[in-house]
CSV table of N, CA, C and O in Angstrom, one decimal:
chain,number,residue,atom,x,y,z
A,1100,MET,N,17.9,6.3,17.3
A,1100,MET,CA,17.4,7.2,16.8
A,1100,MET,C,16.0,7.2,16.0
A,1100,MET,O,15.8,6.0,15.6
A,1101,MET,N,15.4,8.1,16.1
A,1101,MET,CA,13.8,8.4,15.1
A,1101,MET,C,13.9,8.5,13.8
A,1101,MET,O,14.8,9.8,13.7
A,1102,TYR,N,13.3,8.0,13.0
A,1102,TYR,CA,13.2,8.7,11.8
A,1102,TYR,C,11.9,8.5,11.3
A,1102,TYR,O,10.9,8.1,11.8
A,1103,GLU,N,11.5,9.6,10.1
A,1103,GLU,CA,10.4,9.8,9.7
A,1103,GLU,C,10.4,9.9,8.1
A,1103,GLU,O,11.0,10.6,7.3
A,1104,HIS,N,9.6,8.7,7.7
A,1104,HIS,CA,9.5,8.5,6.2
A,1104,HIS,C,9.0,9.5,5.2
A,1104,HIS,O,8.0,10.6,5.6
A,1105,ILE,N,10.3,10.3,4.3
A,1105,ILE,CA,9.6,11.3,3.5
A,1105,ILE,C,8.9,10.9,2.2
A,1105,ILE,O,8.1,11.1,1.9
A,1106,MET,N,10.3,10.3,1.6
A,1106,MET,CA,9.8,9.4,0.1
A,1106,MET,C,10.5,8.5,-0.2
A,1106,MET,O,11.6,8.0,0.7
A,1107,ARG,N,10.2,8.0,-1.7
A,1107,ARG,CA,10.9,7.1,-2.2
A,1107,ARG,C,12.0,7.8,-3.3
A,1107,ARG,O,11.3,8.9,-4.1
A,1108,VAL,N,13.1,7.4,-3.6
A,1108,VAL,CA,13.9,8.0,-4.7
A,1108,VAL,C,13.5,8.0,-5.9
A,1108,VAL,O,13.1,7.0,-6.2
A,1109,GLY,N,12.9,9.1,-6.6
A,1109,GLY,CA,12.9,8.8,-8.1
A,1109,GLY,C,13.8,8.7,-8.8
A,1109,GLY,O,14.0,8.1,-9.5
A,1110,MET,N,14.9,9.8,-9.0
A,1110,MET,CA,16.2,9.5,-9.5
A,1110,MET,C,17.0,10.7,-8.7
A,1110,MET,O,16.7,11.5,-7.8
A,1111,THR,N,18.1,10.8,-9.1
A,1111,THR,CA,18.9,11.8,-8.4
A,1111,THR,C,20.0,12.3,-9.8
A,1111,THR,O,20.0,11.6,-10.9
A,1112,ILE,N,20.3,13.8,-9.4
A,1112,ILE,CA,21.2,14.5,-10.1
A,1112,ILE,C,22.4,14.9,-9.4
A,1112,ILE,O,22.5,15.3,-8.6
A,1113,ASN,N,23.3,14.9,-10.4
A,1113,ASN,CA,24.6,15.2,-9.9
A,1113,ASN,C,25.1,16.5,-10.6
A,1113,ASN,O,25.4,16.6,-11.9
A,1114,ASP,N,24.2,17.8,-9.9
A,1114,ASP,CA,24.2,18.8,-10.7
A,1114,ASP,C,25.8,19.7,-10.3
A,1114,ASP,O,26.3,20.0,-9.2
A,1115,LYS,N,26.6,20.1,-11.4
A,1115,LYS,CA,28.0,20.7,-11.3
A,1115,LYS,C,28.2,21.7,-10.4
A,1115,LYS,O,28.6,22.3,-9.8
A,1116,LYS,N,27.0,22.6,-10.5
A,1116,LYS,CA,27.0,24.1,-9.8
A,1116,LYS,C,26.4,23.4,-8.3
A,1116,LYS,O,26.9,24.2,-7.4
A,1117,ARG,N,25.1,22.8,-8.4
A,1117,ARG,CA,24.3,22.9,-6.8
A,1117,ARG,C,24.9,21.5,-6.4
A,1117,ARG,O,24.2,21.2,-5.1
A,1118,GLY,N,25.3,20.6,-7.1
A,1118,GLY,CA,25.4,19.4,-6.1
A,1118,GLY,C,24.5,18.5,-6.5
A,1118,GLY,O,23.9,18.4,-7.1
A,1119,GLY,N,24.6,17.4,-5.6
A,1119,GLY,CA,23.8,16.4,-5.4
A,1119,GLY,C,22.2,16.6,-5.3
A,1119,GLY,O,21.8,17.1,-4.0
A,1120,ILE,N,21.1,15.9,-6.0
A,1120,ILE,CA,20.2,16.3,-5.7
A,1120,ILE,C,18.9,15.0,-6.0
A,1120,ILE,O,19.5,14.1,-6.7
A,1121,ILE,N,18.7,14.6,-4.7
A,1121,ILE,CA,17.5,13.5,-4.5
A,1121,ILE,C,16.5,14.1,-5.1
A,1121,ILE,O,15.6,14.9,-4.3
A,1122,LEU,N,15.5,13.4,-6.1
A,1122,LEU,CA,14.0,14.1,-6.3
A,1122,LEU,C,13.2,12.6,-6.2
A,1122,LEU,O,13.7,11.3,-6.2
A,1123,GLY,N,11.9,13.1,-5.9
A,1123,GLY,CA,10.9,11.7,-5.5
A,1123,GLY,C,9.5,12.6,-5.2
A,1123,GLY,O,9.6,13.8,-4.9
A,1124,GLY,N,8.9,11.3,-5.3
A,1124,GLY,CA,7.6,12.1,-5.0
A,1124,GLY,C,7.2,11.6,-3.5
A,1124,GLY,O,7.6,11.0,-3.1
A,1125,VAL,N,6.3,12.6,-3.2
A,1125,VAL,CA,6.1,12.5,-1.8
A,1125,VAL,C,4.7,11.2,-1.5
A,1125,VAL,O,4.2,11.5,-2.3
A,1126,ASP,N,5.2,10.4,-0.7
A,1126,ASP,CA,4.6,9.8,-0.5
A,1126,ASP,C,2.8,10.3,-0.3
A,1126,ASP,O,3.0,11.0,1.2
A,1127,PRO,N,1.9,9.8,-0.3
A,1127,PRO,CA,0.5,10.1,-0.5
A,1127,PRO,C,0.4,10.5,1.0
A,1127,PRO,O,-0.3,11.2,1.8
A,1128,THR,N,0.3,9.4,1.9
A,1128,THR,CA,0.0,9.5,3.5
A,1128,THR,C,0.9,10.7,4.3
A,1128,THR,O,0.5,11.0,4.7
A,1129,PHE,N,2.3,10.9,3.4
A,1129,PHE,CA,2.9,11.7,4.0
A,1129,PHE,C,2.2,13.4,3.9
A,1129,PHE,O,2.2,13.9,4.6
A,1130,SER,N,1.8,13.5,2.7
A,1130,SER,CA,1.4,14.5,2.3
A,1130,SER,C,0.0,15.2,3.1
A,1130,SER,O,-0.6,16.0,2.9
A,1131,SER,N,-0.8,13.9,2.9
A,1131,SER,CA,-2.3,13.8,3.1
A,1131,SER,C,-2.3,14.1,5.2
A,1131,SER,O,-3.1,15.0,5.6
A,1132,ASN,N,-1.3,13.5,5.4
A,1132,ASN,CA,-0.9,13.8,6.6
A,1132,ASN,C,-0.3,14.8,7.5
A,1132,ASN,O,-0.6,15.2,8.7
A,1133,ASN,N,0.4,15.5,6.6
A,1133,ASN,CA,1.3,16.9,7.1
A,1133,ASN,C,0.8,17.8,6.3
A,1133,ASN,O,0.9,17.8,5.0
A,1134,THR,N,-0.1,19.3,6.7
A,1134,THR,CA,-0.4,20.1,6.2
A,1134,THR,C,0.9,21.0,5.5
A,1134,THR,O,0.9,21.4,4.7
A,1135,LYS,N,1.6,20.8,6.6
A,1135,LYS,CA,3.0,21.5,6.1
A,1135,LYS,C,4.0,20.5,6.1
A,1135,LYS,O,4.5,19.9,7.4
A,1136,VAL,N,5.0,20.5,5.0
A,1136,VAL,CA,6.0,19.6,5.0
A,1136,VAL,C,7.3,20.5,5.6
A,1136,VAL,O,7.5,21.6,5.7
A,1137,PRO,N,7.5,19.5,6.7
A,1137,PRO,CA,8.7,19.9,7.4
A,1137,PRO,C,10.0,21.0,6.7
A,1137,PRO,O,10.4,20.3,5.6
A,1138,ASN,N,10.4,21.9,7.0
A,1138,ASN,CA,11.5,22.5,6.2
A,1138,ASN,C,12.6,21.3,7.2
A,1138,ASN,O,12.9,21.6,8.2
A,1139,ILE,N,13.6,21.0,6.0
A,1139,ILE,CA,14.6,20.1,6.5
A,1139,ILE,C,16.0,20.6,6.4
A,1139,ILE,O,16.7,20.0,6.3
A,1140,ALA,N,16.0,21.6,5.6
A,1140,ALA,CA,17.3,22.5,5.5
A,1140,ALA,C,18.1,22.7,6.4
A,1140,ALA,O,18.0,22.6,8.0
A,1141,ASP,N,19.4,22.1,6.0
A,1141,ASP,CA,20.2,21.7,7.8
A,1141,ASP,C,20.2,21.0,8.9
A,1141,ASP,O,20.8,20.9,9.8
A,1142,LYS,N,19.2,20.2,8.2
A,1142,LYS,CA,19.0,18.6,8.8
A,1142,LYS,C,19.6,17.5,8.2
A,1142,LYS,O,20.0,17.6,7.4
A,1143,TYR,N,19.3,16.1,8.8
A,1143,TYR,CA,20.2,15.2,8.2
A,1143,TYR,C,18.8,14.3,7.8
A,1143,TYR,O,17.9,14.1,8.4
A,1144,ILE,N,19.2,13.7,6.7
A,1144,ILE,CA,18.3,12.4,6.1
A,1144,ILE,C,19.1,11.3,5.9
A,1144,ILE,O,20.4,11.3,5.9
A,1145,MET,N,18.5,10.0,6.0
A,1145,MET,CA,18.8,9.0,5.8
A,1145,MET,C,18.3,8.2,4.8
A,1145,MET,O,17.2,8.6,4.5
A,1146,VAL,N,19.4,7.6,4.0
A,1146,VAL,CA,18.7,7.0,2.5
A,1146,VAL,C,19.0,5.8,2.8
A,1146,VAL,O,20.1,4.9,3.0
A,1147,LYS,N,17.7,4.6,3.0
A,1147,LYS,CA,17.9,3.4,2.9
A,1147,LYS,C,18.3,2.5,1.4
A,1147,LYS,O,17.3,2.6,1.0
A,1148,THR,N,19.4,2.0,1.5
A,1148,THR,CA,19.4,1.4,0.1
A,1148,THR,C,19.2,-0.2,0.5
A,1148,THR,O,18.9,-0.4,1.8
A,1149,THR,N,19.4,-0.9,-0.4
A,1149,THR,CA,19.5,-2.4,0.1
A,1149,THR,C,20.1,-3.0,0.6
A,1149,THR,O,20.3,-4.0,1.6
A,1150,THR,N,21.6,-2.4,0.9
A,1150,THR,CA,22.8,-2.7,1.5
A,1150,THR,C,23.2,-2.2,2.6
A,1150,THR,O,23.8,-2.4,3.6
A,1151,GLU,N,22.6,-0.9,2.8
A,1151,GLU,CA,23.3,0.0,3.8
A,1151,GLU,C,22.6,1.4,4.1
A,1151,GLU,O,21.5,1.5,3.5
A,1152,GLU,N,22.6,2.1,5.0
A,1152,GLU,CA,22.1,3.1,5.2
A,1152,GLU,C,22.8,4.3,5.5
A,1152,GLU,O,24.0,4.3,6.1
A,1153,LEU,N,22.7,5.4,4.7
A,1153,LEU,CA,23.4,6.5,4.4
A,1153,LEU,C,22.8,7.7,5.0
A,1153,LEU,O,21.8,8.3,4.6
A,1154,LYS,N,23.7,8.6,5.6
A,1154,LYS,CA,23.3,10.1,5.8
A,1154,LYS,C,24.0,10.8,5.4
A,1154,LYS,O,25.1,11.0,5.0
A,1155,PHE,N,22.9,11.8,5.0
A,1155,PHE,CA,23.5,13.0,4.0
A,1155,PHE,C,23.2,14.2,5.0
A,1155,PHE,O,22.1,14.6,5.6
A,1156,LYS,N,23.8,15.5,4.8
A,1156,LYS,CA,23.0,16.8,5.2
A,1156,LYS,C,22.4,17.2,4.1
A,1156,LYS,O,23.1,17.6,3.2
A,1157,VAL,N,21.2,18.1,4.8
A,1157,VAL,CA,20.5,18.7,3.6
A,1157,VAL,C,21.2,20.1,3.4
A,1157,VAL,O,21.0,20.9,4.4
A,1158,LYS,N,21.2,20.7,2.2
A,1158,LYS,CA,21.5,22.2,1.8
A,1158,LYS,C,20.2,22.9,1.5
A,1158,LYS,O,20.2,24.2,2.8
A,1159,LYS,N,19.2,22.2,0.8
A,1159,LYS,CA,18.3,22.8,0.7
A,1159,LYS,C,16.9,21.7,0.1
A,1159,LYS,O,17.4,20.6,-0.5
A,1160,MET,N,15.7,22.5,0.2
A,1160,MET,CA,14.5,21.5,0.0
A,1160,MET,C,13.8,22.5,-0.9
A,1160,MET,O,13.3,23.5,-0.5
A,1161,ASP,N,12.9,21.6,-2.2
A,1161,ASP,CA,12.5,22.4,-3.0
A,1161,ASP,C,11.4,21.4,-3.2
A,1161,ASP,O,11.2,20.4,-3.5
A,1162,LEU,N,10.0,22.3,-3.0
A,1162,LEU,CA,8.7,21.8,-3.0
A,1162,LEU,C,8.4,22.0,-4.4
A,1162,LEU,O,8.4,23.4,-4.7
A,1163,SER,N,7.7,20.9,-5.2
A,1163,SER,CA,6.8,21.4,-6.4
A,1163,SER,C,5.4,20.7,-6.5
A,1163,SER,O,5.4,19.5,-6.2
A,1164,THR,N,4.9,21.1,-7.5
A,1164,THR,CA,3.2,20.4,-7.3
A,1164,THR,C,3.4,19.9,-8.7
A,1164,THR,O,3.4,20.6,-10.0
A,1165,SER,N,2.9,18.4,-9.1
A,1165,SER,CA,2.8,18.5,-10.2
A,1165,SER,C,1.1,18.5,-11.0
A,1165,SER,O,0.5,19.0,-10.2
A,1166,ILE,N,0.9,18.4,-12.2
A,1166,ILE,CA,-0.2,18.5,-12.6
A,1166,ILE,C,-1.5,17.8,-12.2
A,1166,ILE,O,-2.3,18.3,-12.1
A,1167,THR,N,-1.2,16.8,-11.8
A,1167,THR,CA,-2.5,15.8,-10.7
A,1167,THR,C,-2.6,16.3,-9.5
A,1167,THR,O,-3.0,16.0,-8.6
A,1168,GLY,N,-1.4,17.5,-9.2
A,1168,GLY,CA,-1.8,17.6,-7.5
A,1168,GLY,C,-0.5,17.3,-6.4
A,1168,GLY,O,-1.1,17.5,-5.3
A,1169,ASN,N,-0.1,16.1,-7.1
A,1169,ASN,CA,0.9,15.3,-6.2
A,1169,ASN,C,2.2,16.4,-5.7
A,1169,ASN,O,2.6,17.2,-6.8
A,1170,LEU,N,2.6,16.2,-4.3
A,1170,LEU,CA,3.6,16.7,-4.3
A,1170,LEU,C,5.4,16.3,-4.5
A,1170,LEU,O,5.1,14.9,-4.4
A,1171,SER,N,6.1,16.9,-4.8
A,1171,SER,CA,7.0,16.3,-5.1
A,1171,SER,C,8.2,17.4,-4.4
A,1171,SER,O,8.6,18.3,-4.4
A,1172,ILE,N,9.1,16.4,-4.3
A,1172,ILE,CA,10.7,17.1,-3.5
A,1172,ILE,C,11.9,16.7,-4.0
A,1172,ILE,O,12.0,16.1,-4.7
A,1173,GLY,N,12.4,17.9,-4.2
A,1173,GLY,CA,13.7,18.0,-4.5
A,1173,GLY,C,14.9,18.5,-3.3
A,1173,GLY,O,14.6,19.1,-2.5
A,1174,ILE,N,15.3,17.2,-2.7
A,1174,ILE,CA,16.6,17.3,-1.8
A,1174,ILE,C,17.7,17.8,-2.3
A,1174,ILE,O,18.4,17.0,-3.1
A,1175,ASN,N,18.4,18.7,-1.7
A,1175,ASN,CA,19.8,19.0,-2.4
A,1175,ASN,C,20.9,19.1,-1.1
A,1175,ASN,O,20.3,19.5,0.1
A,1176,ILE,N,21.7,17.9,-1.1
A,1176,ILE,CA,22.5,17.6,-0.3
A,1176,ILE,C,23.8,18.1,-0.3
A,1176,ILE,O,24.2,18.6,-1.6
A,1177,TYR,N,24.6,18.5,1.0
A,1177,TYR,CA,26.1,18.6,0.7
A,1177,TYR,C,26.8,17.4,-0.1
A,1177,TYR,O,26.3,16.4,0.2
A,1178,ASP,N,27.8,17.6,-0.3
A,1178,ASP,CA,28.7,16.8,-1.3
A,1178,ASP,C,29.0,15.8,0.0
A,1178,ASP,O,29.5,16.2,0.8
A,1179,SER,N,28.9,14.4,-0.9
A,1179,SER,CA,29.3,13.4,0.0
A,1179,SER,C,29.7,12.3,-1.3
A,1179,SER,O,29.4,11.9,-2.6
A,1180,ASP,N,30.7,11.6,-0.8
A,1180,ASP,CA,31.1,10.5,-1.6
A,1180,ASP,C,29.9,9.1,-1.4
A,1180,ASP,O,29.9,8.5,-2.8
A,1181,ASP,N,29.2,9.2,-1.1
A,1181,ASP,CA,28.1,8.4,-1.0
A,1181,ASP,C,27.1,8.7,-2.0
A,1181,ASP,O,26.1,7.4,-2.1
A,1182,PHE,N,26.8,9.9,-2.2
A,1182,PHE,CA,25.6,10.2,-3.2
A,1182,PHE,C,25.5,9.1,-4.3
A,1182,PHE,O,24.4,8.8,-4.7
A,1183,ILE,N,26.8,8.7,-4.9
A,1183,ILE,CA,26.6,7.8,-6.1
A,1183,ILE,C,25.8,6.6,-5.5
A,1183,ILE,O,25.4,6.1,-6.6
A,1184,LYS,N,25.9,6.2,-4.7
A,1184,LYS,CA,25.3,5.1,-4.0
A,1184,LYS,C,23.6,4.9,-4.0
A,1184,LYS,O,23.2,4.0,-4.0
A,1185,ILE,N,23.0,5.9,-4.3
A,1185,ILE,CA,21.5,6.1,-4.0
A,1185,ILE,C,21.1,5.6,-5.3
A,1185,ILE,O,21.4,6.0,-6.3
A,1186,LYS,N,20.1,5.2,-5.2
A,1186,LYS,CA,19.4,4.3,-6.3
A,1186,LYS,C,18.0,4.5,-6.3
A,1186,LYS,O,17.2,4.7,-5.2
A,1187,SER,N,17.4,4.6,-7.6
A,1187,SER,CA,16.1,4.8,-7.6
A,1187,SER,C,15.5,3.8,-6.8
A,1187,SER,O,15.5,2.7,-6.9
A,1188,GLY,N,14.3,3.9,-5.9
A,1188,GLY,CA,13.6,3.2,-5.0
A,1188,GLY,C,14.0,3.2,-3.9
A,1188,GLY,O,13.2,2.7,-2.8
A,1189,ASP,N,15.2,3.9,-3.7
A,1189,ASP,CA,15.5,3.6,-2.1
A,1189,ASP,C,14.5,5.1,-1.2
A,1189,ASP,O,14.1,5.2,-1.8
A,1190,GLU,N,14.6,4.2,-0.1
A,1190,GLU,CA,14.0,5.0,0.6
A,1190,GLU,C,14.5,6.3,1.8
A,1190,GLU,O,15.6,6.3,1.6
A,1191,VAL,N,13.9,7.1,1.4
A,1191,VAL,CA,14.4,8.6,2.0
A,1191,VAL,C,13.3,9.1,3.3
A,1191,VAL,O,12.5,9.0,3.5
A,1192,LEU,N,14.5,9.0,4.5
A,1192,LEU,CA,13.7,9.3,6.1
A,1192,LEU,C,14.5,10.4,6.5
A,1192,LEU,O,16.0,10.8,6.2
A,1193,LEU,N,13.5,11.1,7.2
A,1193,LEU,CA,14.2,12.7,8.1
A,1193,LEU,C,14.5,12.1,9.6
A,1193,LEU,O,14.0,11.2,10.1
A,1194,VAL,N,15.9,12.5,9.6
A,1194,VAL,CA,16.4,12.1,10.9
A,1194,VAL,C,15.9,13.1,12.1
A,1194,VAL,O,16.2,14.2,11.8
A,1195,LEU,N,15.1,12.7,12.8
A,1195,LEU,CA,14.4,13.5,13.7
A,1195,LEU,C,15.5,13.7,15.3
A,1195,LEU,O,16.1,12.8,15.5
A,1196,ASP,N,15.5,14.8,15.6
A,1196,ASP,CA,16.2,15.3,16.8
A,1196,ASP,C,15.7,14.4,17.9
A,1196,ASP,O,14.7,14.1,18.1
């Protein structure tokens, strides 16, 4: 399988209404090499932790820009028991078809 690095996890939020949300800043090389960030809704992401690789289906993705102009991504995933295993600093990869 092929993967594309998206970001490192900054933090996670378990929202009662929206479910699991993974927040992170986009890697500078990712944002400068891609003029358009791929729409990853209904695709899969892989989160590489120190001990395992976790696969999640993406419900929705939100992009925002910080005051310094850096891109931030919020990835809303479908419910998964593995969500609690995600830690700050874990790598988020897009699973390519």
